[in-house]
Each structure stands twice: as C-alpha cells, then as structure tokens.
Amino acid sequence: MTVSDLKRGAGPRGAAPVVLAATSGTGKTTLAHRLVDDSDRYVFSVSATTRLPRPGERDGVDYHFLTQDEFERRVERGAFAEWARVHDRLYGTPRSELDAASARGEHVVLDIDVQGARQIRASVPGACLIFVLPPSVDIMMARLTGRGTEEPAAIARRLRSALVELQAVPEFDYVVVNDDLEECLEEIRGIVEMGVAPAAPAQDAEAFRNEITRILDEDYDPQVQQQERE
Ligand code: ADP
Ligand code: 5GP
C-alpha cells in the first residue's frame, strides 16, 4: 500500500460481498476458485437456478437446482438478494448465502451476470464490484476456444453476451486485467481486503467491443449461418 492509497482511504476492510464479472473466457471461474481454495476468509455464494445440472455438478454445492415453481415461490418470499433471467433460465443469489458469510466474517464471492451485479450494487451497501478484463481479445478467444469442445454457435452466443457485458464496465468499482493469474489474484485481494485500487488498465472495453463485433461478423456469424443451412 502506498501513501496515496492511504490518502484515498485504503485500509483493512470488513467482510463484504465480492462480485466478479467478466466476459466468458477471461478466467473468472479460475480466479473465483483460487480465491476460495487459497484462503478460508473467502467462500462461494451458491446460487439457485432453474437450469438442469451438468454432469458432475452437485445440488447445494455448485448450485441449488430448483423447479421454476419453487424458484418463483422464493422470489415472492423475497428470498433472493438478486435474481435474473440468463440464457432463458432463472438464476438468483439466496440472501441466506450473504447473511451466513457476513455472520462468519467471510468475504462471499458472487459469480453472477451484470444484471445481478447491478441489483447487488443497489441493495447491498459495501458490496465490492470488480470487472475482470482479458489482456486482449486474441487471448480471450484463445482461452474461450482452448478446450476445442464448443460449437461455433455457442461461441457466437458468448461473444454476443460479451458485447453487452463490456458495456457495463463503467458501472463497476474496480477493473483488473487477468494477464498473469497470480498478479491478478493479488490485485483482487488488495482491493477486497485493503481497498487498494489498482492502476487504471491500458485495456479499453470499447475497443474490445469493436474487435469482438468484427470477429462475430467475419468469423462466427458466417459459420453459424452455414451450420444452420446444413
Ligand atoms: P471464464 O470462467 O471466465 O469463462 P475460465 O476460468 O474457465 O474462464 O478460464 C478459461 C481458460 O483460461 C481456462 O483454460 C483457464 O485455465 C485459462 N486461464 C484463466 N486465467 C488464465 C491466466 N491468467 N493465464 C492463462 N490462462 C488462464
Ligand atoms: P452457468 O449456467 O454457465 O453456470 O451460468 C450462466 C451465467 O449465469 C453466468 O454468467 C453466471 O455468472 C450467471 N449466474 C450464475 N449464478 C447467478 C445468480 O445467482 N444470479 C445471476 N444474476 N447470474 C448468475
């Protein structure tokens, strides 16, 4: 921490919800797991969802898997701190996840979309909203397609979501770049635990949007249209 950090009011912070947002392929899941695995001061917020479990996912661990009726009943009861429709399924953060972490003095890490982040911003004082950018669109694409398992249509859908998500960057408290994983983790811990703001990144969300639009137009939309014709 520097003298200018202290002047800006940086210093040890109490436990608060941490919202991590990023475009798909940036490394959000990797970062969230490392925060929680490396320290018992961090816990995951287990969301509720109406989507079906994927192979290997466990109820109550990865998500609370609910029927649409049960989800709607909980919305009516006010059981969610935020909820949203994402890719045609419902997702929500149970208030109980935030309350339990707060009672134990733990930082609770929320892996939610930008609609949810906005609701947390409005309803949870002290929440820390961090947007994670990739070092470049090329690197994001390499991480996104690295597994080689995604169909062009699925990649195109994620890229279209990225265009919307990147528009929300100015609404976040902090922006970090996931270039070197360990450095990025240190920046996030500095923000969450000490309120230390990292230097403004050279990366420009608007330039990333233009680049993603070009990739969609030139590479992915033609492939998806071709697939649909076959
Ligand atoms: P997201 O949840 O944002 O879609 P993941 O956490 O699944 O992204 O990461 C996408 C891929 O990028 C994974 O193969 C992961 O191991 C890799 N990755 C994540 N962070 C880094 C990093 N800093 N450097 C290199 N590879 C990374
Ligand atoms: P997936 O179904 O792939 O696990 O998640 C799809 C998307 O839903 C991701 O962008 C994830 O961040 C988001 N998501 C997961 N849980 C929640 C939640 O509780 N609330 C909101 N608003 N989004 C969520």
PDB file of N, CA and C in Angstrom, residues 75-168:
ATOM      1  N   VAL A  75     -38.890 -16.192  -5.045  1.00  0.00           N
ATOM      2  CA  VAL A  75     -38.869 -14.777  -5.446  1.00  0.00           C
ATOM      3  C   VAL A  75     -39.961 -14.033  -4.661  1.00  0.00           C
ATOM      4  N   GLU A  76     -41.159 -14.649  -4.604  1.00  0.00           N
ATOM      5  CA  GLU A  76     -42.277 -13.982  -3.906  1.00  0.00           C
ATOM      6  C   GLU A  76     -41.982 -13.804  -2.426  1.00  0.00           C
ATOM      7  N   ARG A  77     -41.279 -14.776  -1.843  1.00  0.00           N
ATOM      8  CA  ARG A  77     -40.931 -14.678  -0.409  1.00  0.00           C
ATOM      9  C   ARG A  77     -39.816 -13.676  -0.160  1.00  0.00           C
ATOM     10  N   GLY A  78     -39.199 -13.148  -1.229  1.00  0.00           N
ATOM     11  CA  GLY A  78     -38.075 -12.215  -1.053  1.00  0.00           C
ATOM     12  C   GLY A  78     -36.804 -12.926  -0.640  1.00  0.00           C
ATOM     13  N   ALA A  79     -36.681 -14.210  -1.047  1.00  0.00           N
ATOM     14  CA  ALA A  79     -35.531 -14.998  -0.590  1.00  0.00           C
ATOM     15  C   ALA A  79     -34.240 -14.671  -1.335  1.00  0.00           C
ATOM     16  N   PHE A  80     -34.337 -13.919  -2.443  1.00  0.00           N
ATOM     17  CA  PHE A  80     -33.121 -13.648  -3.224  1.00  0.00           C
ATOM     18  C   PHE A  80     -32.641 -12.211  -3.043  1.00  0.00           C
ATOM     19  N   ALA A  81     -31.322 -12.051  -2.918  1.00  0.00           N
ATOM     20  CA  ALA A  81     -30.726 -10.705  -2.871  1.00  0.00           C
ATOM     21  C   ALA A  81     -30.755 -10.091  -4.264  1.00  0.00           C
ATOM     22  N   GLU A  82     -30.715 -10.944  -5.276  1.00  0.00           N
ATOM     23  CA  GLU A  82     -30.886 -10.526  -6.677  1.00  0.00           C
ATOM     24  C   GLU A  82     -31.284 -11.761  -7.453  1.00  0.00           C
ATOM     25  N   TRP A  83     -31.965 -11.556  -8.556  1.00  0.00           N
ATOM     26  CA  TRP A  83     -32.217 -12.684  -9.466  1.00  0.00           C
ATOM     27  C   TRP A  83     -32.393 -12.138 -10.870  1.00  0.00           C
ATOM     28  N   ALA A  84     -32.147 -13.008 -11.872  1.00  0.00           N
ATOM     29  CA  ALA A  84     -32.228 -12.556 -13.268  1.00  0.00           C
ATOM     30  C   ALA A  84     -32.441 -13.759 -14.177  1.00  0.00           C
ATOM     31  N   ARG A  85     -32.947 -13.444 -15.381  1.00  0.00           N
ATOM     32  CA  ARG A  85     -33.052 -14.476 -16.419  1.00  0.00           C
ATOM     33  C   ARG A  85     -31.781 -14.410 -17.243  1.00  0.00           C
ATOM     34  N   VAL A  86     -31.054 -15.522 -17.327  1.00  0.00           N
ATOM     35  CA  VAL A  86     -29.809 -15.574 -18.096  1.00  0.00           C
ATOM     36  C   VAL A  86     -29.920 -16.753 -19.061  1.00  0.00           C
ATOM     37  N   HIS A  87     -29.721 -16.501 -20.351  1.00  0.00           N
ATOM     38  CA  HIS A  87     -29.844 -17.564 -21.356  1.00  0.00           C
ATOM     39  C   HIS A  87     -31.127 -18.361 -21.157  1.00  0.00           C
ATOM     40  N   ASP A  88     -32.231 -17.657 -20.891  1.00  0.00           N
ATOM     41  CA  ASP A  88     -33.549 -18.276 -20.770  1.00  0.00           C
ATOM     42  C   ASP A  88     -33.766 -19.147 -19.535  1.00  0.00           C
ATOM     43  N   ARG A  89     -32.872 -19.060 -18.570  1.00  0.00           N
ATOM     44  CA  ARG A  89     -33.077 -19.758 -17.285  1.00  0.00           C
ATOM     45  C   ARG A  89     -33.013 -18.732 -16.172  1.00  0.00           C
ATOM     46  N   LEU A  90     -33.599 -19.085 -15.008  1.00  0.00           N
ATOM     47  CA  LEU A  90     -33.582 -18.154 -13.882  1.00  0.00           C
ATOM     48  C   LEU A  90     -32.413 -18.484 -12.958  1.00  0.00           C
ATOM     49  N   TYR A  91     -31.765 -17.438 -12.471  1.00  0.00           N
ATOM     50  CA  TYR A  91     -30.640 -17.588 -11.550  1.00  0.00           C
ATOM     51  C   TYR A  91     -30.828 -16.576 -10.430  1.00  0.00           C
ATOM     52  N   GLY A  92     -30.483 -16.951  -9.190  1.00  0.00           N
ATOM     53  CA  GLY A  92     -30.615 -15.990  -8.103  1.00  0.00           C
ATOM     54  C   GLY A  92     -29.635 -16.258  -6.977  1.00  0.00           C
ATOM     55  N   THR A  93     -29.289 -15.196  -6.261  1.00  0.00           N
ATOM     56  CA  THR A  93     -28.397 -15.310  -5.092  1.00  0.00           C
ATOM     57  C   THR A  93     -29.257 -15.346  -3.835  1.00  0.00           C
ATOM     58  N   PRO A  94     -29.289 -16.490  -3.128  1.00  0.00           N
ATOM     59  CA  PRO A  94     -30.081 -16.540  -1.891  1.00  0.00           C
ATOM     60  C   PRO A  94     -29.537 -15.548  -0.860  1.00  0.00           C
ATOM     61  N   ARG A  95     -30.432 -14.780  -0.232  1.00  0.00           N
ATOM     62  CA  ARG A  95     -29.995 -13.875   0.833  1.00  0.00           C
ATOM     63  C   ARG A  95     -29.246 -14.633   1.919  1.00  0.00           C
ATOM     64  N   SER A  96     -29.668 -15.891   2.144  1.00  0.00           N
ATOM     65  CA  SER A  96     -29.049 -16.675   3.229  1.00  0.00           C
ATOM     66  C   SER A  96     -27.549 -16.864   3.001  1.00  0.00           C
ATOM     67  N   GLU A  97     -27.119 -16.934   1.716  1.00  0.00           N
ATOM     68  CA  GLU A  97     -25.682 -17.088   1.428  1.00  0.00           C
ATOM     69  C   GLU A  97     -24.914 -15.855   1.916  1.00  0.00           C
ATOM     70  N   LEU A  98     -25.488 -14.669   1.671  1.00  0.00           N
ATOM     71  CA  LEU A  98     -24.808 -13.434   2.060  1.00  0.00           C
ATOM     72  C   LEU A  98     -24.845 -13.265   3.582  1.00  0.00           C
ATOM     73  N   ASP A  99     -25.993 -13.579   4.177  1.00  0.00           N
ATOM     74  CA  ASP A  99     -26.130 -13.395   5.632  1.00  0.00           C
ATOM     75  C   ASP A  99     -25.187 -14.324   6.392  1.00  0.00           C
ATOM     76  N   ALA A 100     -25.091 -15.586   5.921  1.00  0.00           N
ATOM     77  CA  ALA A 100     -24.252 -16.560   6.631  1.00  0.00           C
ATOM     78  C   ALA A 100     -22.785 -16.128   6.557  1.00  0.00           C
ATOM     79  N   ALA A 101     -22.340 -15.687   5.374  1.00  0.00           N
ATOM     80  CA  ALA A 101     -20.938 -15.278   5.229  1.00  0.00           C
ATOM     81  C   ALA A 101     -20.663 -14.045   6.091  1.00  0.00           C
ATOM     82  N   SER A 102     -21.598 -13.117   6.104  1.00  0.00           N
ATOM     83  CA  SER A 102     -21.413 -11.893   6.878  1.00  0.00           C
ATOM     84  C   SER A 102     -21.310 -12.234   8.373  1.00  0.00           C
ATOM     85  N   ALA A 103     -22.172 -13.155   8.833  1.00  0.00           N
ATOM     86  CA  ALA A 103     -22.142 -13.538  10.252  1.00  0.00           C
ATOM     87  C   ALA A 103     -20.807 -14.179  10.618  1.00  0.00           C
ATOM     88  N   ARG A 104     -20.192 -14.895   9.660  1.00  0.00           N
ATOM     89  CA  ARG A 104     -18.913 -15.569   9.945  1.00  0.00           C
ATOM     90  C   ARG A 104     -17.720 -14.659   9.652  1.00  0.00           C
ATOM     91  N   GLY A 105     -17.973 -13.446   9.147  1.00  0.00           N
ATOM     92  CA  GLY A 105     -16.872 -12.515   8.840  1.00  0.00           C
ATOM     93  C   GLY A 105     -16.087 -12.923   7.607  1.00  0.00           C
ATOM     94  N   GLU A 106     -16.756 -13.607   6.652  1.00  0.00           N
ATOM     95  CA  GLU A 106     -16.064 -14.058   5.438  1.00  0.00           C
ATOM     96  C   GLU A 106     -16.445 -13.198   4.232  1.00  0.00           C
ATOM     97  N   HIS A 107     -15.517 -13.093   3.279  1.00  0.00           N
ATOM     98  CA  HIS A 107     -15.827 -12.435   2.005  1.00  0.00           C
ATOM     99  C   HIS A 107     -16.557 -13.456   1.137  1.00  0.00           C
ATOM    100  N   VAL A 108     -17.745 -13.132   0.705  1.00  0.00           N
ATOM    101  CA  VAL A 108     -18.510 -14.083  -0.113  1.00  0.00           C
ATOM    102  C   VAL A 108     -18.375 -13.667  -1.585  1.00  0.00           C
ATOM    103  N   VAL A 109     -17.954 -14.640  -2.422  1.00  0.00           N
ATOM    104  CA  VAL A 109     -17.643 -14.357  -3.828  1.00  0.00           C
ATOM    105  C   VAL A 109     -18.850 -14.736  -4.685  1.00  0.00           C
ATOM    106  N   LEU A 110     -19.375 -13.745  -5.411  1.00  0.00           N
ATOM    107  CA  LEU A 110     -20.553 -13.969  -6.254  1.00  0.00           C
ATOM    108  C   LEU A 110     -20.137 -14.039  -7.713  1.00  0.00           C
ATOM    109  N   ASP A 111     -20.418 -15.184  -8.342  1.00  0.00           N
ATOM    110  CA  ASP A 111     -20.179 -15.335  -9.782  1.00  0.00           C
ATOM    111  C   ASP A 111     -21.535 -15.166 -10.457  1.00  0.00           C
ATOM    112  N   ILE A 112     -21.874 -13.910 -10.769  1.00  0.00           N
ATOM    113  CA  ILE A 112     -23.203 -13.617 -11.312  1.00  0.00           C
ATOM    114  C   ILE A 112     -23.077 -12.727 -12.540  1.00  0.00           C
ATOM    115  N   ASP A 113     -24.164 -12.583 -13.286  1.00  0.00           N
ATOM    116  CA  ASP A 113     -24.077 -11.771 -14.505  1.00  0.00           C
ATOM    117  C   ASP A 113     -24.234 -10.277 -14.178  1.00  0.00           C
ATOM    118  N   VAL A 114     -24.146  -9.432 -15.210  1.00  0.00           N
ATOM    119  CA  VAL A 114     -24.135  -7.991 -14.931  1.00  0.00           C
ATOM    120  C   VAL A 114     -25.507  -7.479 -14.459  1.00  0.00           C
ATOM    121  N   GLN A 115     -26.596  -8.143 -14.860  1.00  0.00           N
ATOM    122  CA  GLN A 115     -27.920  -7.726 -14.347  1.00  0.00           C
ATOM    123  C   GLN A 115     -27.961  -7.927 -12.828  1.00  0.00           C
ATOM    124  N   GLY A 116     -27.407  -9.066 -12.389  1.00  0.00           N
ATOM    125  CA  GLY A 116     -27.365  -9.356 -10.950  1.00  0.00           C
ATOM    126  C   GLY A 116     -26.431  -8.390 -10.233  1.00  0.00           C
ATOM    127  N   ALA A 117     -25.296  -8.080 -10.876  1.00  0.00           N
ATOM    128  CA  ALA A 117     -24.329  -7.163 -10.259  1.00  0.00           C
ATOM    129  C   ALA A 117     -24.999  -5.809  -9.991  1.00  0.00           C
ATOM    130  N   ARG A 118     -25.806  -5.343 -10.952  1.00  0.00           N
ATOM    131  CA  ARG A 118     -26.480  -4.047 -10.763  1.00  0.00           C
ATOM    132  C   ARG A 118     -27.419  -4.094  -9.554  1.00  0.00           C
ATOM    133  N   GLN A 119     -28.128  -5.228  -9.399  1.00  0.00           N
ATOM    134  CA  GLN A 119     -29.063  -5.322  -8.270  1.00  0.00           C
ATOM    135  C   GLN A 119     -28.311  -5.353  -6.941  1.00  0.00           C
ATOM    136  N   ILE A 120     -27.174  -6.056  -6.927  1.00  0.00           N
ATOM    137  CA  ILE A 120     -26.377  -6.109  -5.687  1.00  0.00           C
ATOM    138  C   ILE A 120     -25.851  -4.711  -5.359  1.00  0.00           C
ATOM    139  N   ARG A 121     -25.406  -4.010  -6.395  1.00  0.00           N
ATOM    140  CA  ARG A 121     -24.937  -2.627  -6.203  1.00  0.00           C
ATOM    141  C   ARG A 121     -26.018  -1.790  -5.505  1.00  0.00           C
ATOM    142  N   ALA A 122     -27.279  -1.978  -5.972  1.00  0.00           N
ATOM    143  CA  ALA A 122     -28.372  -1.149  -5.456  1.00  0.00           C
ATOM    144  C   ALA A 122     -28.820  -1.579  -4.065  1.00  0.00           C
ATOM    145  N   SER A 123     -28.674  -2.866  -3.732  1.00  0.00           N
ATOM    146  CA  SER A 123     -29.325  -3.333  -2.494  1.00  0.00           C
ATOM    147  C   SER A 123     -28.359  -3.769  -1.390  1.00  0.00           C
ATOM    148  N   VAL A 124     -27.074  -3.942  -1.714  1.00  0.00           N
ATOM    149  CA  VAL A 124     -26.143  -4.414  -0.670  1.00  0.00           C
ATOM    150  C   VAL A 124     -25.058  -3.358  -0.449  1.00  0.00           C
ATOM    151  N   PRO A 125     -25.196  -2.527   0.584  1.00  0.00           N
ATOM    152  CA  PRO A 125     -24.187  -1.500   0.826  1.00  0.00           C
ATOM    153  C   PRO A 125     -22.837  -2.172   1.112  1.00  0.00           C
ATOM    154  N   GLY A 126     -21.782  -1.602   0.589  1.00  0.00           N
ATOM    155  CA  GLY A 126     -20.443  -2.141   0.874  1.00  0.00           C
ATOM    156  C   GLY A 126     -20.015  -3.240  -0.069  1.00  0.00           C
ATOM    157  N   ALA A 127     -20.920  -3.703  -0.954  1.00  0.00           N
ATOM    158  CA  ALA A 127     -20.509  -4.749  -1.903  1.00  0.00           C
ATOM    159  C   ALA A 127     -19.409  -4.200  -2.808  1.00  0.00           C
ATOM    160  N   CYS A 128     -18.497  -5.088  -3.200  1.00  0.00           N
ATOM    161  CA  CYS A 128     -17.339  -4.672  -3.995  1.00  0.00           C
ATOM    162  C   CYS A 128     -17.485  -5.291  -5.390  1.00  0.00           C
ATOM    163  N   LEU A 129     -17.662  -4.446  -6.392  1.00  0.00           N
ATOM    164  CA  LEU A 129     -17.914  -4.942  -7.759  1.00  0.00           C
ATOM    165  C   LEU A 129     -16.636  -4.838  -8.590  1.00  0.00           C
ATOM    166  N   ILE A 130     -16.140  -5.977  -9.049  1.00  0.00           N
ATOM    167  CA  ILE A 130     -14.878  -5.997  -9.799  1.00  0.00           C
ATOM    168  C   ILE A 130     -15.124  -6.585 -11.186  1.00  0.00           C
ATOM    169  N   PHE A 131     -14.753  -5.857 -12.221  1.00  0.00           N
ATOM    170  CA  PHE A 131     -14.851  -6.385 -13.582  1.00  0.00           C
ATOM    171  C   PHE A 131     -13.463  -6.857 -13.996  1.00  0.00           C
ATOM    172  N   VAL A 132     -13.378  -8.092 -14.479  1.00  0.00           N
ATOM    173  CA  VAL A 132     -12.093  -8.652 -14.907  1.00  0.00           C
ATOM    174  C   VAL A 132     -12.033  -8.614 -16.437  1.00  0.00           C
ATOM    175  N   LEU A 133     -11.020  -7.925 -16.956  1.00  0.00           N
ATOM    176  CA  LEU A 133     -10.833  -7.885 -18.413  1.00  0.00           C
ATOM    177  C   LEU A 133      -9.742  -8.873 -18.812  1.00  0.00           C
ATOM    178  N   PRO A 134      -9.820  -9.411 -20.026  1.00  0.00           N
ATOM    179  CA  PRO A 134      -8.693 -10.208 -20.525  1.00  0.00           C
ATOM    180  C   PRO A 134      -7.584  -9.246 -20.985  1.00  0.00           C
ATOM    181  N   PRO A 135      -6.342  -9.754 -21.137  1.00  0.00           N
ATOM    182  CA  PRO A 135      -5.276  -8.870 -21.608  1.00  0.00           C
ATOM    183  C   PRO A 135      -5.555  -8.362 -23.020  1.00  0.00           C
ATOM    184  N   SER A 136      -6.195  -9.195 -23.840  1.00  0.00           N
ATOM    185  CA  SER A 136      -6.538  -8.787 -25.205  1.00  0.00           C
ATOM    186  C   SER A 136      -7.671  -9.686 -25.687  1.00  0.00           C
ATOM    187  N   VAL A 137      -8.324  -9.274 -26.774  1.00  0.00           N
ATOM    188  CA  VAL A 137      -9.397 -10.105 -27.320  1.00  0.00           C
ATOM    189  C   VAL A 137      -8.809 -11.407 -27.885  1.00  0.00           C
ATOM    190  N   ASP A 138      -7.613 -11.328 -28.472  1.00  0.00           N
ATOM    191  CA  ASP A 138      -6.983 -12.547 -29.002  1.00  0.00           C
ATOM    192  C   ASP A 138      -6.791 -13.578 -27.898  1.00  0.00           C
ATOM    193  N   ILE A 139      -6.303 -13.107 -26.739  1.00  0.00           N
ATOM    194  CA  ILE A 139      -6.068 -14.050 -25.626  1.00  0.00           C
ATOM    195  C   ILE A 139      -7.401 -14.564 -25.095  1.00  0.00           C
ATOM    196  N   MET A 140      -8.400 -13.698 -25.006  1.00  0.00           N
ATOM    197  CA  MET A 140      -9.733 -14.146 -24.577  1.00  0.00           C
ATOM    198  C   MET A 140     -10.248 -15.242 -25.513  1.00  0.00           C
ATOM    199  N   MET A 141     -10.081 -15.029 -26.841  1.00  0.00           N
ATOM    200  CA  MET A 141     -10.555 -16.021 -27.817  1.00  0.00           C
ATOM    201  C   MET A 141      -9.801 -17.338 -27.646  1.00  0.00           C
ATOM    202  N   ALA A 142      -8.492 -17.233 -27.418  1.00  0.00           N
ATOM    203  CA  ALA A 142      -7.686 -18.461 -27.258  1.00  0.00           C
ATOM    204  C   ALA A 142      -8.154 -19.223 -26.020  1.00  0.00           C
ATOM    205  N   ARG A 143      -8.437 -18.493 -24.910  1.00  0.00           N
ATOM    206  CA  ARG A 143      -8.896 -19.177 -23.684  1.00  0.00           C
ATOM    207  C   ARG A 143     -10.299 -19.749 -23.892  1.00  0.00           C
ATOM    208  N   LEU A 144     -11.103 -19.021 -24.643  1.00  0.00           N
ATOM    209  CA  LEU A 144     -12.500 -19.438 -24.870  1.00  0.00           C
ATOM    210  C   LEU A 144     -12.579 -20.680 -25.751  1.00  0.00           C
ATOM    211  N   THR A 145     -11.717 -20.736 -26.744  1.00  0.00           N
ATOM    212  CA  THR A 145     -11.804 -21.846 -27.703  1.00  0.00           C
ATOM    213  C   THR A 145     -10.783 -22.938 -27.377  1.00  0.00           C
ATOM    214  N   GLY A 146      -9.972 -22.687 -26.317  1.00  0.00           N
ATOM    215  CA  GLY A 146      -8.857 -23.591 -25.987  1.00  0.00           C
ATOM    216  C   GLY A 146      -9.271 -25.039 -25.827  1.00  0.00           C
ATOM    217  N   ARG A 147     -10.449 -25.250 -25.203  1.00  0.00           N
ATOM    218  CA  ARG A 147     -10.868 -26.640 -24.946  1.00  0.00           C
ATOM    219  C   ARG A 147     -11.278 -27.344 -26.226  1.00  0.00           C
ATOM    220  N   GLY A 148     -11.612 -26.565 -27.255  1.00  0.00           N
ATOM    221  CA  GLY A 148     -11.962 -27.143 -28.553  1.00  0.00           C
ATOM    222  C   GLY A 148     -13.275 -27.900 -28.557  1.00  0.00           C
ATOM    223  N   THR A 149     -14.073 -27.719 -27.496  1.00  0.00           N
ATOM    224  CA  THR A 149     -15.307 -28.509 -27.400  1.00  0.00           C
ATOM    225  C   THR A 149     -16.546 -27.712 -27.785  1.00  0.00           C
ATOM    226  N   GLU A 150     -16.412 -26.393 -27.902  1.00  0.00           N
ATOM    227  CA  GLU A 150     -17.596 -25.564 -28.118  1.00  0.00           C
ATOM    228  C   GLU A 150     -17.926 -25.447 -29.597  1.00  0.00           C
ATOM    229  N   GLU A 151     -19.205 -25.565 -29.922  1.00  0.00           N
ATOM    230  CA  GLU A 151     -19.684 -25.350 -31.281  1.00  0.00           C
ATOM    231  C   GLU A 151     -19.567 -23.860 -31.618  1.00  0.00           C
ATOM    232  N   PRO A 152     -19.403 -23.509 -32.915  1.00  0.00           N
ATOM    233  CA  PRO A 152     -19.379 -22.091 -33.289  1.00  0.00           C
ATOM    234  C   PRO A 152     -20.603 -21.323 -32.781  1.00  0.00           C
ATOM    235  N   ALA A 153     -21.782 -21.974 -32.772  1.00  0.00           N
ATOM    236  CA  ALA A 153     -22.997 -21.259 -32.320  1.00  0.00           C
ATOM    237  C   ALA A 153     -22.873 -20.885 -30.841  1.00  0.00           C
ATOM    238  N   ALA A 154     -22.276 -21.782 -30.046  1.00  0.00           N
ATOM    239  CA  ALA A 154     -22.125 -21.497 -28.602  1.00  0.00           C
ATOM    240  C   ALA A 154     -21.108 -20.379 -28.400  1.00  0.00           C
ATOM    241  N   ILE A 155     -20.043 -20.400 -29.173  1.00  0.00           N
ATOM    242  CA  ILE A 155     -19.023 -19.328 -29.052  1.00  0.00           C
ATOM    243  C   ILE A 155     -19.654 -17.999 -29.471  1.00  0.00           C
ATOM    244  N   ALA A 156     -20.408 -18.026 -30.573  1.00  0.00           N
ATOM    245  CA  ALA A 156     -21.039 -16.788 -31.048  1.00  0.00           C
ATOM    246  C   ALA A 156     -21.972 -16.227 -29.973  1.00  0.00           C
ATOM    247  N   ARG A 157     -22.709 -17.118 -29.259  1.00  0.00           N
ATOM    248  CA  ARG A 157     -23.624 -16.646 -28.206  1.00  0.00           C
ATOM    249  C   ARG A 157     -22.835 -15.976 -27.077  1.00  0.00           C
ATOM    250  N   ARG A 158     -21.709 -16.587 -26.716  1.00  0.00           N
ATOM    251  CA  ARG A 158     -20.888 -15.993 -25.650  1.00  0.00           C
ATOM    252  C   ARG A 158     -20.311 -14.649 -26.080  1.00  0.00           C
ATOM    253  N   LEU A 159     -19.941 -14.549 -27.366  1.00  0.00           N
ATOM    254  CA  LEU A 159     -19.385 -13.275 -27.857  1.00  0.00           C
ATOM    255  C   LEU A 159     -20.463 -12.187 -27.852  1.00  0.00           C
ATOM    256  N   ARG A 160     -21.694 -12.582 -28.210  1.00  0.00           N
ATOM    257  CA  ARG A 160     -22.769 -11.573 -28.185  1.00  0.00           C
ATOM    258  C   ARG A 160     -23.040 -11.125 -26.739  1.00  0.00           C
ATOM    259  N   SER A 161     -22.973 -12.066 -25.791  1.00  0.00           N
ATOM    260  CA  SER A 161     -23.129 -11.686 -24.373  1.00  0.00           C
ATOM    261  C   SER A 161     -21.994 -10.766 -23.958  1.00  0.00           C
ATOM    262  N   ALA A 162     -20.775 -11.046 -24.470  1.00  0.00           N
ATOM    263  CA  ALA A 162     -19.608 -10.222 -24.099  1.00  0.00           C
ATOM    264  C   ALA A 162     -19.821  -8.773 -24.513  1.00  0.00           C
ATOM    265  N   LEU A 163     -20.469  -8.578 -25.666  1.00  0.00           N
ATOM    266  CA  LEU A 163     -20.716  -7.211 -26.128  1.00  0.00           C
ATOM    267  C   LEU A 163     -21.578  -6.440 -25.118  1.00  0.00           C
ATOM    268  N   VAL A 164     -22.579  -7.128 -24.564  1.00  0.00           N
ATOM    269  CA  VAL A 164     -23.461  -6.488 -23.575  1.00  0.00           C
ATOM    270  C   VAL A 164     -22.703  -6.269 -22.261  1.00  0.00           C
ATOM    271  N   GLU A 165     -21.966  -7.321 -21.830  1.00  0.00           N
ATOM    272  CA  GLU A 165     -21.275  -7.225 -20.534  1.00  0.00           C
ATOM    273  C   GLU A 165     -20.240  -6.100 -20.526  1.00  0.00           C
ATOM    274  N   LEU A 166     -19.504  -5.967 -21.635  1.00  0.00           N
ATOM    275  CA  LEU A 166     -18.448  -4.947 -21.673  1.00  0.00           C
ATOM    276  C   LEU A 166     -19.015  -3.529 -21.574  1.00  0.00           C
ATOM    277  N   GLN A 167     -20.277  -3.366 -21.981  1.00  0.00           N
ATOM    278  CA  GLN A 167     -20.902  -2.033 -21.844  1.00  0.00           C
ATOM    279  C   GLN A 167     -21.055  -1.638 -20.381  1.00  0.00           C
ATOM    280  N   ALA A 168     -21.084  -2.649 -19.485  1.00  0.00           N
ATOM    281  CA  ALA A 168     -21.333  -2.368 -18.063  1.00  0.00           C
ATOM    282  C   ALA A 168     -20.054  -2.027 -17.296  1.00  0.00           C
TER     283      ALA A 168
END
